[in-house]
Coordinates of C-alpha atoms in Angstrom, one line a residue:
M114 CA -0.1 0.0 0.1
K115 CA 1.1 3.9 -1.1
K116 CA 1.7 6.1 1.5
L117 CA 1.1 9.5 1.8
I118 CA 2.1 12.1 3.9
V119 CA -0.3 15.3 4.7
V120 CA 2.3 18.2 6.3
G121 CA -0.5 20.8 8.5
G122 CA -3.4 20.1 9.6
G123 CA -5.2 22.8 8.7
A124 CA -8.7 23.4 5.7
A125 CA -6.2 22.6 2.9
G126 CA -4.7 19.7 4.7
M127 CA -7.4 17.9 6.1
M128 CA -9.2 18.6 2.8
A129 CA -5.9 17.2 1.3
A130 CA -6.0 14.5 3.5
A131 CA -10.1 13.6 2.9
A132 CA -9.5 12.9 -1.0
A133 CA -6.4 10.9 -1.2
A134 CA -7.5 8.4 1.8
G135 CA -8.9 5.1 0.4
E136 CA -8.0 1.6 0.8
E137 CA -4.9 2.1 -1.7
C138 CA -3.7 4.6 -0.5
Q139 CA -2.4 5.1 3.5
V140 CA -2.6 8.6 4.5
L141 CA 0.0 10.2 7.6
L142 CA -2.1 13.5 8.9
L143 CA 1.2 15.7 10.4
E144 CA 0.2 18.3 12.6
K145 CA 2.5 20.4 15.3
N146 CA 0.0 22.4 17.5
E147 CA -2.7 19.9 19.8
K148 CA -5.9 20.1 18.2
L149 CA -6.2 20.2 14.3
G150 CA -7.8 23.4 12.4
K151 CA -6.2 25.7 15.1
K152 CA -6.8 28.8 12.2
L153 CA -10.4 27.6 11.7
Y154 CA -11.5 28.3 15.2
I155 CA -10.9 31.8 14.5
T156 CA -12.0 32.8 11.3
G157 CA -15.5 34.9 10.8
K158 CA -15.0 35.6 14.2
G159 CA -15.5 32.1 14.9
R160 CA -17.9 31.5 13.4
C161 CA -16.1 30.0 10.3
N162 CA -17.4 31.9 6.9
L163 CA -16.6 28.3 5.4
T164 CA -17.1 29.4 1.8
N165 CA -18.7 32.0 -0.5
R166 CA -22.2 31.0 -2.6
C167 CA -21.6 31.8 -5.8
Q168 CA -20.5 30.4 -9.5
V169 CA -16.7 30.3 -10.3
E170 CA -16.6 32.8 -12.4
E171 CA -17.3 35.3 -9.7
L172 CA -15.3 33.2 -7.2
L173 CA -12.0 33.8 -9.4
Q174 CA -13.1 37.9 -9.5
A175 CA -12.7 37.7 -5.9
V176 CA -8.5 36.4 -6.4
C177 CA -6.2 38.5 -5.5
S178 CA -3.4 37.1 -6.9
N179 CA -2.9 34.1 -9.7
R180 CA -7.0 34.3 -10.3
K181 CA -6.1 32.0 -13.8
F182 CA -4.0 29.3 -11.8
L183 CA -6.9 28.8 -10.1
Y184 CA -9.0 28.0 -13.3
S185 CA -9.3 24.7 -13.0
A186 CA -8.6 24.0 -9.1
F187 CA -12.1 26.4 -8.4
Y188 CA -14.0 24.1 -11.4
G189 CA -12.5 20.8 -9.7
F190 CA -14.4 21.6 -6.3
T191 CA -16.5 24.4 -6.3
A192 CA -18.2 26.9 -3.6
E193 CA -21.2 24.7 -4.6
D194 CA -18.8 21.3 -3.8
T195 CA -17.6 22.2 -0.3
I196 CA -21.8 22.7 0.7
D197 CA -22.1 19.3 -0.3
F198 CA -19.6 18.0 1.2
F199 CA -20.5 19.5 5.2
E200 CA -24.4 19.0 4.3
K201 CA -23.8 15.3 3.2
R202 CA -21.3 15.0 6.5
G203 CA -24.6 16.3 8.8
L204 CA -23.4 19.6 9.0
P205 CA -26.3 21.7 8.2
L206 CA -24.7 24.8 6.7
K207 CA -27.0 28.5 5.6
T208 CA -26.1 31.6 3.2
E209 CA -25.8 35.5 4.4
R210 CA -25.4 38.4 2.9
G211 CA -22.9 38.9 0.8
N212 CA -23.3 34.8 -0.1
R213 CA -21.4 34.0 3.2
V214 CA -22.1 30.5 4.0
F215 CA -21.8 29.5 7.4
P216 CA -23.0 26.7 9.8
V217 CA -26.2 26.5 10.5
S218 CA -24.7 26.3 14.3
D219 CA -22.4 30.0 14.1
H220 CA -19.7 27.8 15.2
A221 CA -16.5 26.9 13.4
S222 CA -15.8 23.6 15.6
D223 CA -18.6 22.4 14.5
V224 CA -17.2 22.4 10.7
I225 CA -14.1 21.3 12.3
R226 CA -15.1 18.5 13.9
T227 CA -16.8 17.0 10.4
L228 CA -14.0 16.8 8.6
E229 CA -12.1 15.1 11.8
K230 CA -15.0 12.6 11.3
S231 CA -14.8 11.9 7.5
L232 CA -10.6 11.4 8.5
R233 CA -11.8 9.1 10.7
E234 CA -13.7 7.1 8.5
K235 CA -11.3 7.7 5.2
K236 CA -9.4 5.8 7.9
V237 CA -6.7 8.6 7.7
E238 CA -3.9 8.7 11.2
M239 CA -4.1 12.3 12.8
R240 CA -0.8 12.5 14.5
L241 CA -0.7 16.4 16.7
K242 CA 2.3 17.9 18.6
A243 CA 4.2 16.5 15.4
E244 CA 6.7 19.2 13.9
V245 CA 8.5 18.6 10.9
S246 CA 11.6 19.3 10.6
K247 CA 12.3 18.8 7.3
I248 CA 11.5 17.4 4.0
L249 CA 13.1 14.2 2.5
T250 CA 14.1 14.2 -0.9
E251 CA 15.5 11.5 -3.1
K252 CA 16.9 11.4 -7.2
R253 CA 16.6 7.6 -9.1
P254 CA 18.1 5.9 -11.7
G255 CA 17.8 7.4 -14.2
E256 CA 15.4 10.1 -13.6
D257 CA 16.3 13.8 -14.3
K258 CA 14.1 15.4 -10.7
P259 CA 14.0 13.6 -7.4
R260 CA 11.2 12.7 -6.0
A261 CA 9.2 12.9 -2.2
A262 CA 10.4 10.2 -0.2
G263 CA 9.2 11.2 3.3
V264 CA 9.6 13.9 6.0
C265 CA 12.4 13.9 9.4
L266 CA 10.3 15.4 12.3
A267 CA 12.0 17.7 15.4
D268 CA 12.3 14.9 17.8
G269 CA 14.9 13.2 14.7
T270 CA 11.9 11.0 13.9
I271 CA 11.9 9.4 9.7
E272 CA 8.5 8.7 8.4
K273 CA 9.5 7.9 5.3
A274 CA 6.8 8.1 1.9
D275 CA 5.7 7.7 -1.3
A276 CA 4.7 11.0 -1.3
L277 CA 3.9 14.8 0.4
I278 CA 1.5 17.3 0.5
L279 CA 2.5 20.3 2.2
A280 CA -0.4 22.5 3.6
T281 CA 1.3 24.3 6.6
G282 CA 0.3 27.8 5.8
G283 CA 1.7 31.3 5.9
L284 CA 2.5 33.7 8.2
S285 CA -0.7 35.2 9.7
Y286 CA -1.9 34.6 12.9
P287 CA 1.5 32.9 13.6
S288 CA -0.2 32.3 17.0
T289 CA -2.0 29.3 15.3
G290 CA 1.0 27.6 13.5
S291 CA 1.3 29.4 11.0
T292 CA 4.7 30.8 11.5
G293 CA 6.4 29.9 7.6
D294 CA 7.9 26.5 7.6
G295 CA 6.6 25.5 4.3
F296 CA 8.0 28.8 2.5
R297 CA 11.7 27.1 3.9
F298 CA 10.6 23.3 3.0
A299 CA 10.0 24.8 -0.2
R300 CA 12.8 26.5 -0.6
E301 CA 15.2 24.3 0.3
V302 CA 14.0 21.7 -2.2
G303 CA 14.7 24.3 -4.8
H304 CA 11.5 26.3 -5.0
K305 CA 10.9 30.0 -5.2
V306 CA 9.0 31.3 -2.6
T307 CA 7.8 34.9 -3.8
P308 CA 7.6 37.8 -1.2
C309 CA 5.1 37.7 1.1
F310 CA 3.2 40.9 2.9
P311 CA 0.0 40.9 5.3
S312 CA -3.1 40.9 3.9
L313 CA -6.8 41.9 5.1
V314 CA -5.7 43.8 8.3
P315 CA -6.5 46.5 9.7
L316 CA -4.9 50.2 9.0
E317 CA -3.6 51.9 11.0
V318 CA -3.8 56.2 11.0
R319 CA -2.8 59.3 11.4
E320 CA -4.8 61.0 13.5
E321 CA -4.7 60.6 17.6
W322 CA -8.4 61.1 18.0
V323 CA -9.6 58.1 16.5
K324 CA -8.9 56.4 19.8
E325 CA -12.1 58.3 21.2
L326 CA -14.2 56.8 19.0
Q327 CA -12.4 52.8 19.9
G328 CA -15.0 49.8 19.7
L329 CA -17.9 52.2 17.4
S330 CA -18.9 49.9 14.1
L331 CA -20.6 52.1 10.9
K332 CA -22.6 50.2 8.5
N333 CA -23.8 50.9 5.5
V334 CA -21.4 53.6 5.0
E335 CA -18.6 54.6 1.8
L336 CA -15.2 54.4 1.9
T337 CA -12.2 55.8 -0.6
I338 CA -9.0 55.5 -0.2
T339 CA -7.2 57.8 -2.6
D340 CA -3.4 58.6 -3.2
G341 CA -3.7 62.2 -4.3
R342 CA -6.2 62.6 -7.1
K343 CA -6.1 59.0 -8.3
E344 CA -8.4 56.7 -6.2
L345 CA -7.0 53.5 -5.0
Y346 CA -10.8 52.2 -4.2
R347 CA -14.7 51.9 -3.3
G348 CA -16.5 50.1 -1.4
F349 CA -19.9 50.3 0.4
G350 CA -20.4 48.2 3.9
E351 CA -19.3 48.1 7.5
M352 CA -15.8 49.4 9.2
M353 CA -15.2 49.7 12.5
F354 CA -12.9 52.3 14.7
T355 CA -10.1 50.9 16.8
H356 CA -7.7 52.4 18.4
F357 CA -5.1 52.3 15.9
G358 CA -7.4 52.9 12.8
V359 CA -9.9 51.7 11.2
T360 CA -10.6 47.6 10.4
G361 CA -14.0 45.2 9.3
P362 CA -15.1 44.4 5.9
L363 CA -14.3 47.1 3.9
V364 CA -11.0 48.4 5.2
L365 CA -10.0 44.6 5.1
T366 CA -10.8 44.4 1.7
A367 CA -9.2 47.7 0.5
S368 CA -6.1 47.1 2.3
T369 CA -5.7 43.8 -0.6
L370 CA -5.5 46.9 -2.9
I371 CA -3.1 49.5 -1.2
Q372 CA -0.3 48.0 -0.3
K373 CA 2.2 49.0 -2.4
R374 CA 1.3 52.6 -3.1
L375 CA 1.4 52.5 1.8
S376 CA 5.0 51.4 1.6
D377 CA 6.3 55.1 0.2
H378 CA 3.8 57.3 1.1
P379 CA 0.4 57.8 3.9
L380 CA -2.7 57.3 1.8
G381 CA -6.1 59.7 2.3
L382 CA -9.1 58.0 3.5
R383 CA -12.7 59.6 4.0
V384 CA -16.2 57.8 5.0
D385 CA -19.5 59.1 3.7
L386 CA -21.3 58.2 5.9
K387 CA -24.2 59.0 4.2
P388 CA -23.4 57.5 1.0
A389 CA -27.7 56.7 0.2
L390 CA -28.0 61.2 0.2
A391 CA -26.4 63.4 -2.3
R392 CA -25.2 66.9 -1.0
E393 CA -28.6 68.9 -1.9
Q394 CA -30.4 65.9 0.3
L395 CA -28.0 66.1 3.2
D396 CA -27.8 69.4 3.7
Q397 CA -31.9 69.8 3.7
R398 CA -31.6 66.7 6.3
I399 CA -29.5 69.4 8.4
L400 CA -31.9 71.6 7.9
R401 CA -34.6 69.4 9.1
E402 CA -32.7 68.9 12.3
F403 CA -31.9 72.6 13.6
D404 CA -35.5 73.6 12.4
Q405 CA -36.8 70.9 15.1
G406 CA -34.3 72.5 17.8
K407 CA -33.8 75.8 16.5
N408 CA -33.6 77.5 19.8
R409 CA -30.9 74.7 21.2
Q410 CA -26.9 74.7 20.4
F411 CA -24.9 72.7 18.2
K412 CA -24.2 70.2 20.0
N413 CA -27.7 68.8 21.0
V414 CA -29.1 68.6 18.1
L415 CA -26.5 66.1 16.2
G416 CA -28.1 62.6 17.6
G417 CA -30.0 62.2 15.1
L418 CA -27.6 62.1 12.4
F419 CA -24.6 60.3 14.0
P420 CA -24.1 57.8 16.3
S421 CA -22.9 59.3 19.8
K422 CA -19.6 58.3 20.9
L423 CA -19.0 60.4 16.8
I424 CA -20.7 63.4 17.7
P425 CA -17.6 65.5 19.6
V426 CA -15.3 64.4 16.8
M427 CA -17.6 65.8 14.4
I428 CA -18.4 69.0 16.3
R429 CA -14.1 70.0 16.8
Q430 CA -14.1 69.0 13.0
S431 CA -16.3 70.7 11.6
G432 CA -14.9 74.0 13.2
I433 CA -18.8 74.8 14.8
L434 CA -18.6 75.5 17.7
P435 CA -20.3 73.2 20.1
E436 CA -21.8 76.3 22.1
K437 CA -24.1 78.2 19.2
P438 CA -27.5 78.0 18.7
V439 CA -28.3 76.2 15.5
H440 CA -30.2 79.1 14.7
E441 CA -27.0 81.6 14.5
I442 CA -25.4 78.5 12.3
T443 CA -24.4 80.2 9.0
R444 CA -25.1 78.6 5.8
E445 CA -21.0 78.4 5.0
E446 CA -20.6 76.5 8.3
R447 CA -23.6 74.8 7.6
Q448 CA -22.0 73.4 4.4
R449 CA -18.5 71.9 5.7
L450 CA -21.2 70.0 8.3
V451 CA -21.7 68.2 5.0
E452 CA -19.0 67.9 3.0
L453 CA -17.8 66.3 6.4
T454 CA -20.6 64.1 6.1
K455 CA -19.5 63.6 2.7
G456 CA -16.6 62.9 3.4
F457 CA -15.2 62.3 7.1
P458 CA -10.8 62.2 6.7
L459 CA -8.8 60.0 7.8
T460 CA -4.9 59.5 7.0
V461 CA -3.0 55.5 6.3
T462 CA -0.2 55.3 7.2
A463 CA 0.4 52.0 7.7
L464 CA -0.7 48.6 7.5
R465 CA -1.0 46.1 10.7
G466 CA 1.2 43.0 10.9
Y467 CA 0.6 39.3 10.1
N468 CA -0.5 39.2 13.8
E469 CA -4.3 40.5 12.3
A470 CA -3.6 39.2 8.9
V471 CA -6.5 36.7 7.6
V472 CA -4.1 35.6 5.4
T473 CA -0.2 35.9 3.5
R474 CA -0.1 37.4 0.2
G475 CA 2.9 36.1 -1.3
G476 CA 4.6 32.4 -1.0
V477 CA 5.6 29.4 -3.6
D478 CA 5.7 30.4 -6.6
V479 CA 2.4 28.9 -8.8
R480 CA 4.4 28.7 -12.1
E481 CA 6.4 26.0 -10.6
M482 CA 2.8 24.1 -10.3
D483 CA 0.6 22.3 -12.0
P484 CA -2.4 23.4 -11.8
S485 CA -4.7 20.5 -12.6
T486 CA -2.5 18.3 -9.3
M487 CA -0.2 20.4 -7.2
E488 CA 1.8 18.7 -8.3
S489 CA 5.7 20.3 -7.6
K490 CA 7.2 20.5 -11.4
K491 CA 10.8 20.5 -9.4
V492 CA 10.1 17.4 -7.5
Q493 CA 8.1 14.4 -8.2
N494 CA 4.9 13.3 -5.8
L495 CA 5.1 16.8 -3.8
Y496 CA 2.8 19.1 -3.6
F497 CA 1.5 21.8 -2.3
A498 CA -2.3 23.1 -0.8
G499 CA -4.1 26.1 1.0
E500 CA -2.1 29.3 1.8
V501 CA 1.7 28.2 1.4
L502 CA 1.3 29.0 -2.2
D503 CA 1.1 32.3 -3.5
L504 CA -2.5 32.5 -3.9
D505 CA -5.4 35.6 -1.7
A506 CA -8.4 36.5 -2.5
L507 CA -11.0 38.9 -1.2
T508 CA -12.9 38.9 2.4
G509 CA -15.5 36.9 2.4
G510 CA -15.1 33.2 2.7
F511 CA -12.8 32.8 -0.7
N512 CA -9.5 32.6 1.1
L513 CA -10.9 28.9 2.1
Q514 CA -12.6 27.9 -1.0
I515 CA -9.0 28.0 -2.2
A516 CA -8.0 25.6 0.7
W517 CA -10.8 23.9 -0.2
S518 CA -10.3 23.6 -3.5
T519 CA -6.2 23.3 -4.3
G520 CA -6.1 20.7 -0.9
Y521 CA -8.6 18.5 -2.8
A522 CA -6.6 18.7 -6.1
A523 CA -4.0 18.0 -4.4
G524 CA -5.2 14.7 -2.8
R525 CA -7.6 13.8 -5.9
G526 CA -4.2 14.6 -8.2
Y527 CA -1.8 11.8 -6.2
R528 CA -4.8 9.3 -5.4
E529 CA -5.4 9.6 -9.1
K530 CA -2.2 8.2 -10.2
G531 CA -2.7 5.0 -8.6
G532 CA -6.3 4.4 -10.5
D533 CA -10.3 5.3 -9.7
Y534 CA -11.1 7.9 -7.9
E535 CA -14.2 8.8 -5.3
L536 CA -14.1 11.4 -2.6

């Protein structure tokens, strides 16, 4: 019986092991943590946004790096295939706004339990606290390139195998075990690793007063990031203020598009707090608020327009005296308030680091992989899957779909070498 070792017990590794296991293939899954799926536990704020229920072309449009490479993998294991995989194994799923798919229970642990159950049923050996220090290769007479031969564990143990799948993750959330091991293994056998950056991360801003807004969430706002006059990003949705800057779905998506520009100089960020209203409509709305409280002070009539936490900042930024009676506010001052509401300004100075990054941008160069099977073009029977590859996408379940699809492709790719295949 042939033996396959899967290194890494995250989403891609577990899917790869499930896809490869069968009567003709013994699978050993090695995970250096004390449990499988440690990063999965915290995805989607612990709810696990496990895919995005959309067509393959939409999946591809959400990919930021090496989109064409994923064409075969996405068609080979679609979002609907992911949904079927979990539902057929007893995990009820639900689809929320933006086609994001979650377990009905809202517990990421149920996703992991479902995967573990599938692995047990397929008789996959799961070994925890098993840290790999080196991957082993050999070159046989008459062959023009080496082949995978096993691994060396940190305790000195050698595990031989006919094939390896590396699904070690990237560098994001290193506390979950994603410490770049796979990049080192890839380099040691001659693979190129492209420069890596934290992706889908919060943004730091220059303004000190942002600390006053910590914890404030804004829904249905429009966020724009510019470099001088050039618009780099515009999106509608949710965001949140932190003690260092801003985060939330809008911000995470924006972060993927501004990395290169931000490395040179700060960027402008503006939030349209009332995107459903044109400036003239907003002016009329403000006038109505003023008319209803015409004998009140400016600081006391903004409750119908803004969240209470935001009001002191809006007052200072508007330049209107907080105690000024509403009926004394000039048209010019009112227009300043309109402009501030339609373009609340911040200055982006930096991205946050890997500790807060949803995913890693960069990784093992996909040009050195077979896109159908994820097999290395440099080392026979060596496969790669998931975040270790130079693949990343927008937030919304797309990065986990990359993990499922590439994991499936790698497991299936090896399994099909030995004959019939069935998941």
